[in-house]
CSV table of C-alpha atoms in Angstrom, one decimal:
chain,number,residue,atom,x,y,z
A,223,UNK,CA,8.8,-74.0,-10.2
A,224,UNK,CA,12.1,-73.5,-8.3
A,225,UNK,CA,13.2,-77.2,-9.2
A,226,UNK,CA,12.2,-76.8,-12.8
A,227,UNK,CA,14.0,-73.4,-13.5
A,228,UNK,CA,16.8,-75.3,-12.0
A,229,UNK,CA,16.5,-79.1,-13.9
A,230,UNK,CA,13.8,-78.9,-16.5
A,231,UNK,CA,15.6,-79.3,-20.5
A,232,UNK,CA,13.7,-75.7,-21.7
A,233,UNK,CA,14.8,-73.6,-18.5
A,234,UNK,CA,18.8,-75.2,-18.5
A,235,UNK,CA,18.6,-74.8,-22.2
A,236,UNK,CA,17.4,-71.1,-22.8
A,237,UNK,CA,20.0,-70.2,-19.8
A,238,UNK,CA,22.5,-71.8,-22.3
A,239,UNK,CA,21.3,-69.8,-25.5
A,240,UNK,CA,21.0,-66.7,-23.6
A,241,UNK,CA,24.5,-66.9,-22.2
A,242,UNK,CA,26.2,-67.8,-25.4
A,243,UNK,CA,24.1,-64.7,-27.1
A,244,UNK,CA,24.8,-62.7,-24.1
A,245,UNK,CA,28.5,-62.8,-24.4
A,246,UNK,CA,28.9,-62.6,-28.6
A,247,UNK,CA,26.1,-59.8,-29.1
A,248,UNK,CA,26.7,-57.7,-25.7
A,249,UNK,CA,30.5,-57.0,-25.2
A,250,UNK,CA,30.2,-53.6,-23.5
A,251,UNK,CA,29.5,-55.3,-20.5
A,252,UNK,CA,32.2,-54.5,-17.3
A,253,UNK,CA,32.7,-55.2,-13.3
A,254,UNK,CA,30.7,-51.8,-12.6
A,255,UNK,CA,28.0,-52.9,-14.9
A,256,UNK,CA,23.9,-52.9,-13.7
A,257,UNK,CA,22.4,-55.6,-14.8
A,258,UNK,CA,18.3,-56.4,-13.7
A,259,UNK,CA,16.3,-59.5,-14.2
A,260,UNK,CA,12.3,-57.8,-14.7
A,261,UNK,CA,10.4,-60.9,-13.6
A,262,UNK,CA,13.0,-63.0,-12.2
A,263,UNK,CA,11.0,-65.3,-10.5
A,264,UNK,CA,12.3,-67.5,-8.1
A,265,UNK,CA,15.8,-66.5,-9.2
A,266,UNK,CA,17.2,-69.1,-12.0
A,267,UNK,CA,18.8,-67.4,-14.1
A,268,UNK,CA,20.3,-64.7,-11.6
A,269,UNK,CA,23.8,-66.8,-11.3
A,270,UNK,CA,24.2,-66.6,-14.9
A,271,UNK,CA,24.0,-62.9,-15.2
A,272,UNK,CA,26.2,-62.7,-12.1
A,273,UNK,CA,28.7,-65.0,-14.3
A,274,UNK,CA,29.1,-62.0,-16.2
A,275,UNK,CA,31.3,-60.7,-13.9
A,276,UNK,CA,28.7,-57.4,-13.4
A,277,UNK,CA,26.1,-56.2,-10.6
A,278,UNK,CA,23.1,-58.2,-10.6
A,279,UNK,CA,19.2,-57.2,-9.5
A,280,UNK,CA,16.1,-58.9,-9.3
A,281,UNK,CA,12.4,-57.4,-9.8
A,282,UNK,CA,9.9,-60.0,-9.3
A,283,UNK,CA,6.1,-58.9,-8.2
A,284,UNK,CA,5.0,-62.7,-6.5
A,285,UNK,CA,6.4,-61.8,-2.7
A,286,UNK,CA,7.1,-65.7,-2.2
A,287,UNK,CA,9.2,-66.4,-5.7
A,288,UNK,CA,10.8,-63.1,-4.5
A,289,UNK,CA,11.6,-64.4,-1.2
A,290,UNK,CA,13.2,-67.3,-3.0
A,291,UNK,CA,15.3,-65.7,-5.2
A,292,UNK,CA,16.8,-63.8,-2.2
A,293,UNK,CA,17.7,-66.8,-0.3
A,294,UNK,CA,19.3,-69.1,-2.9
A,295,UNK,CA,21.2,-66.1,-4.8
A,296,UNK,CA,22.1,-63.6,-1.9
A,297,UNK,CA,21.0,-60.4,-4.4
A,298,UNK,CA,18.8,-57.7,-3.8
A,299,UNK,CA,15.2,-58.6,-5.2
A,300,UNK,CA,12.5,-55.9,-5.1
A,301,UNK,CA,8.7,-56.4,-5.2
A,302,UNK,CA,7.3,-54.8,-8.1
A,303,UNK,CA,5.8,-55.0,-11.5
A,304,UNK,CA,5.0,-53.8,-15.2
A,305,UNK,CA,4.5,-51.5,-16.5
A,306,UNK,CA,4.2,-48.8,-13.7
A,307,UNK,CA,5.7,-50.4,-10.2
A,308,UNK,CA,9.6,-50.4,-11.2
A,309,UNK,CA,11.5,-49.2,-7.9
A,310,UNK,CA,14.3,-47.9,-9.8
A,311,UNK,CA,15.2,-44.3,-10.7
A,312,UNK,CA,15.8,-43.9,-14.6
A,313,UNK,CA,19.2,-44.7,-16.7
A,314,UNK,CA,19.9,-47.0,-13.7
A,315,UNK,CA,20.8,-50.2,-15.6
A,316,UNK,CA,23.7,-51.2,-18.6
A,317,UNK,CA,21.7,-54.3,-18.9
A,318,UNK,CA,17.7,-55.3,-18.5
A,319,UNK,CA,16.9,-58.8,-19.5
A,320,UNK,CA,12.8,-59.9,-19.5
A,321,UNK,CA,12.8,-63.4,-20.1
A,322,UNK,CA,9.2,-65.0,-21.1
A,323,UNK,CA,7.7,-62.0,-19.2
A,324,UNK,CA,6.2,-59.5,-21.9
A,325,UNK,CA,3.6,-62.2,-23.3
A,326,UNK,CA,1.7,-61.7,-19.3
A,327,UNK,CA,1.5,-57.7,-19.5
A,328,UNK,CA,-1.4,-56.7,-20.9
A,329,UNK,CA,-0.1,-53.3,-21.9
A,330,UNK,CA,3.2,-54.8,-23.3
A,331,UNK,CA,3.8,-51.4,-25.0
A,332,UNK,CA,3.9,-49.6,-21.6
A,333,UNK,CA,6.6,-52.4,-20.1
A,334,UNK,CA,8.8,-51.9,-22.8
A,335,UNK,CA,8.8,-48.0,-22.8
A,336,UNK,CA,9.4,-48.4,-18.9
A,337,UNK,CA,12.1,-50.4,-19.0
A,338,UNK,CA,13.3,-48.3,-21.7
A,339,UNK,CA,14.0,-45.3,-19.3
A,340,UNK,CA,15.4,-47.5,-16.8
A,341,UNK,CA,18.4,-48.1,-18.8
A,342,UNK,CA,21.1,-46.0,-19.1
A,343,UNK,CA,21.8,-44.4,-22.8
A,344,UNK,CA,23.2,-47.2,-24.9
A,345,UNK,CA,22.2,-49.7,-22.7
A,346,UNK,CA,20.4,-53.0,-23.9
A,347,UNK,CA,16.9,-54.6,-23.1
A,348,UNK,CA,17.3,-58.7,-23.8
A,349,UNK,CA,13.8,-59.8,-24.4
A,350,UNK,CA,12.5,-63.9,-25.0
A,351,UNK,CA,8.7,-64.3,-25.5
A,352,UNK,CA,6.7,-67.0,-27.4
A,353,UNK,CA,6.8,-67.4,-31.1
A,354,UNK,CA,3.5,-67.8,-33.3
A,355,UNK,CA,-0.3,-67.1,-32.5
A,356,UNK,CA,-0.5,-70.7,-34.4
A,357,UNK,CA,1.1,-72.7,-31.4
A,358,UNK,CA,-1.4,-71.5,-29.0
A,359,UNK,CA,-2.2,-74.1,-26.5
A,360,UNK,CA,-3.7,-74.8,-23.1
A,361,UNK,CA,0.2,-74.1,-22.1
A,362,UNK,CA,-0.7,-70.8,-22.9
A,363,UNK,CA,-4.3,-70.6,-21.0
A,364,UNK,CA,-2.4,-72.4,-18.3
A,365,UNK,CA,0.2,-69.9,-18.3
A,366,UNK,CA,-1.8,-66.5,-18.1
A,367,UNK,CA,-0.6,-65.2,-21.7
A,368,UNK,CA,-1.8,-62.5,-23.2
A,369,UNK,CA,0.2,-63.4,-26.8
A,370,UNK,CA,2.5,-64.8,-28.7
A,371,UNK,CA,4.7,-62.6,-30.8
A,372,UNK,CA,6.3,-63.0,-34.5
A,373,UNK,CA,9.8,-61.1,-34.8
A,374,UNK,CA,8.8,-58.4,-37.0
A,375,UNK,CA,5.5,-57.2,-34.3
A,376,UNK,CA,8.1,-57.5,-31.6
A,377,UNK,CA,10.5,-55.2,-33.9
A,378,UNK,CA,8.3,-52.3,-34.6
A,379,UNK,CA,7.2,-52.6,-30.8
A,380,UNK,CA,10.6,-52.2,-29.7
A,381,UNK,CA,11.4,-49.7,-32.0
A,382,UNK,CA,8.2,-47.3,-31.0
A,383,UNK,CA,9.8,-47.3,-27.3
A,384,UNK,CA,13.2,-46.1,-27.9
A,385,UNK,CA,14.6,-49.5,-28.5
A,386,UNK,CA,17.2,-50.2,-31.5
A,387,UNK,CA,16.5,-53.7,-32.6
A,388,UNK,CA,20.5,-54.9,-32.5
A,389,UNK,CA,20.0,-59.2,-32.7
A,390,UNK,CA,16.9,-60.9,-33.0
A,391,UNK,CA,16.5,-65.0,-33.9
A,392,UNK,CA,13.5,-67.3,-33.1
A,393,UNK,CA,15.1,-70.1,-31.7
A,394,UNK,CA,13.6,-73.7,-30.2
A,395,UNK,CA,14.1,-74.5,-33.9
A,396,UNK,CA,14.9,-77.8,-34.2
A,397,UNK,CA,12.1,-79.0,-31.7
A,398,UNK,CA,9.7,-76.8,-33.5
A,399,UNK,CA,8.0,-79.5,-35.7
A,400,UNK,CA,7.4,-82.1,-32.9
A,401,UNK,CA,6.0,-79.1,-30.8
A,402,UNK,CA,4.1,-77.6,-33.5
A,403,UNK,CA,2.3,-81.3,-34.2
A,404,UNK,CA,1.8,-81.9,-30.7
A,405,UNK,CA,0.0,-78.5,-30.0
A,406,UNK,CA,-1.9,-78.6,-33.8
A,407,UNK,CA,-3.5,-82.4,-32.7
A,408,UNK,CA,-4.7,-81.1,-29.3
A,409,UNK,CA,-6.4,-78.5,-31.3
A,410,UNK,CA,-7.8,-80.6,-33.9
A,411,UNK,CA,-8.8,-83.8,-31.6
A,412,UNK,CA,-10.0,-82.2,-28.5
A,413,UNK,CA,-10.8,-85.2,-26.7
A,414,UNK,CA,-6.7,-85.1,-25.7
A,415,UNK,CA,-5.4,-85.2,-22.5
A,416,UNK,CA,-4.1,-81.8,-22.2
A,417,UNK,CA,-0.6,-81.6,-20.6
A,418,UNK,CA,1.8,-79.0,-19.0
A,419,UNK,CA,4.6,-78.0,-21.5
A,420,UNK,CA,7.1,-77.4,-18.3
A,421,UNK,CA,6.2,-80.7,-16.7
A,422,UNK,CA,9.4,-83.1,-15.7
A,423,UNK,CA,10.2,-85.7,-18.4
A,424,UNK,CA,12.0,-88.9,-17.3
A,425,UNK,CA,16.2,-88.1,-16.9
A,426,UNK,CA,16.9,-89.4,-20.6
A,427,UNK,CA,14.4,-87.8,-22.3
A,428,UNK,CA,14.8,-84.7,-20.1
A,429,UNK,CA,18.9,-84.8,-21.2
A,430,UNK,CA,18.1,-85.4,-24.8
A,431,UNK,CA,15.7,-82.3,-25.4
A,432,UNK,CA,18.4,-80.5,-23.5
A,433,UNK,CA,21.4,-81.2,-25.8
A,434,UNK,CA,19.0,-80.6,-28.9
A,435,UNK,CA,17.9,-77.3,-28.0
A,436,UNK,CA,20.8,-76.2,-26.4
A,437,UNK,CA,22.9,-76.7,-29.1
A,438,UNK,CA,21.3,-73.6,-31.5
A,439,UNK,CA,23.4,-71.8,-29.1
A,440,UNK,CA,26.5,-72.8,-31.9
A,441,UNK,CA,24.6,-71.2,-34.8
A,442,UNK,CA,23.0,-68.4,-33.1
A,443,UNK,CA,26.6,-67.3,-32.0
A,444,UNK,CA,27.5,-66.1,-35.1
A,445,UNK,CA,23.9,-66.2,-36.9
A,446,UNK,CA,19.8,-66.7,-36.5
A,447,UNK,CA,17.5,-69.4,-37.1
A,448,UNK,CA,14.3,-68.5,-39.4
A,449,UNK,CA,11.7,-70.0,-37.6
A,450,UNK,CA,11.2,-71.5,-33.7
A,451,UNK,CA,8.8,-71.9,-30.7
A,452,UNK,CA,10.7,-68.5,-29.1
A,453,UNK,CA,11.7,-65.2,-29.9
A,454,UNK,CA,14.9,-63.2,-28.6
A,455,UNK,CA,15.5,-60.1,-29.3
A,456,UNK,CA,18.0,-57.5,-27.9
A,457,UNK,CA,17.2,-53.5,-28.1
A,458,UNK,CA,19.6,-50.9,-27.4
A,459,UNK,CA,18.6,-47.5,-26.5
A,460,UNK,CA,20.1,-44.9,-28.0
């Protein structure tokens, strides 16, 4: 997982979208700003919120990634998990992103009202999960998932814990048709081989699914895409 986060076309390319996005939609960011990564993992996308120029934290619950994330990033990364093991007193963070975590938390309601009181008033929550109950796959089973959201359950979720709905997009747009036929076929012929989403194409292929992907960042800088294998939203608490 460490060399995927780092390599694979969908990790590099969400780290892309979510920076772009990042810096457009979230301006009130500063030097003395909190940021934490809920579910960080082993820690790859903890050098892009430190681009940001603020104060970054991890909170991963797996001991090992944890370890990890400590040793190739140098920040702080606590132990703990959602919705009730969150080491952190309340309005501690400007910033909370939870990237492709909410889909594993049973109660998904109870993580989002958590994090909610660990941010600080007018603080944001950046959130991606999966997109459409449709594209479930053996990715998903693989995965431990729990769902797979459209943008308007994810909106009234948000919204019940405190959570202003400032920017949401699906994205993974232009890729959706191939993965939608892919995943659709293993359903309907069953006798497939069933493969790993996240495992490593050859070096071309790997680049071009990278430059296709990453390039919604240019449209969802200014705007949103209508459909998409992913969801990101961003909630402010008022």
């Amino acid at each position: 997982m460490n060399r995927l986060e780092h390599e694979h076309w969908w990790f590099v390319s969400r780290r892309n979208i979510i920076e772009t996005v990042l810096r457009t939609k979230v301006q009130s960011l500063g030097p003395h700003s909190q940021i934490l990564d809920a579910g960080c993992g082993t820690g790859g996308n903890l050098d892009l919120l430190s681009s940001l120029g603020c104060d970054v934290t991890g909170l991963e619950m797996e001991p090992e990634a944890a370890e990890i994330a400590r040793s190739k990033s140098g920040k702080a990364v606590y132990i703990g998990s959602l919705p009730d093991e969150i080491p952190f007193s309340d309005e501690s963070f400007d910033l909370i992103v939870l990237l492709d975590v909410l889909e594993h938390i049973e109660d998904d309601m109870g993580a989002l009202s958590s994090l909610a009181a660990k941010l600080k008033s007018g603080g944001h929550l950046l959130i991606t999960v999966p997109a459409f109950s449709f594209l479930w796959s053996s990715h998903d089973e693989s995965h431990h998932h729990k769902r797979r959201y459209r943008l308007n359950q994810l909106d009234r979720k948000m919204r019940h814990c405190n959570l202003h709905p400032k920017y949401a997009s699906y994205f993974n747009t232009w890729l959706f048709p191939m993965i939608a036929l892919v995943r659709l076929l293993h359903k309907k012929l069953r006798f497939l081989h069933k493969t790993d989403d996240l495992s490593m194409p050859s070096p071309f292929l790997n680049h071009l699914l990278m430059s296709v992907m990453s390039s919604e960042r240019h449209i969802l800088k200014h705007g949103k895409l209508p459909f998409g294998v992913s969801i990101m939203a961003i909630g402010q608490k008022l």
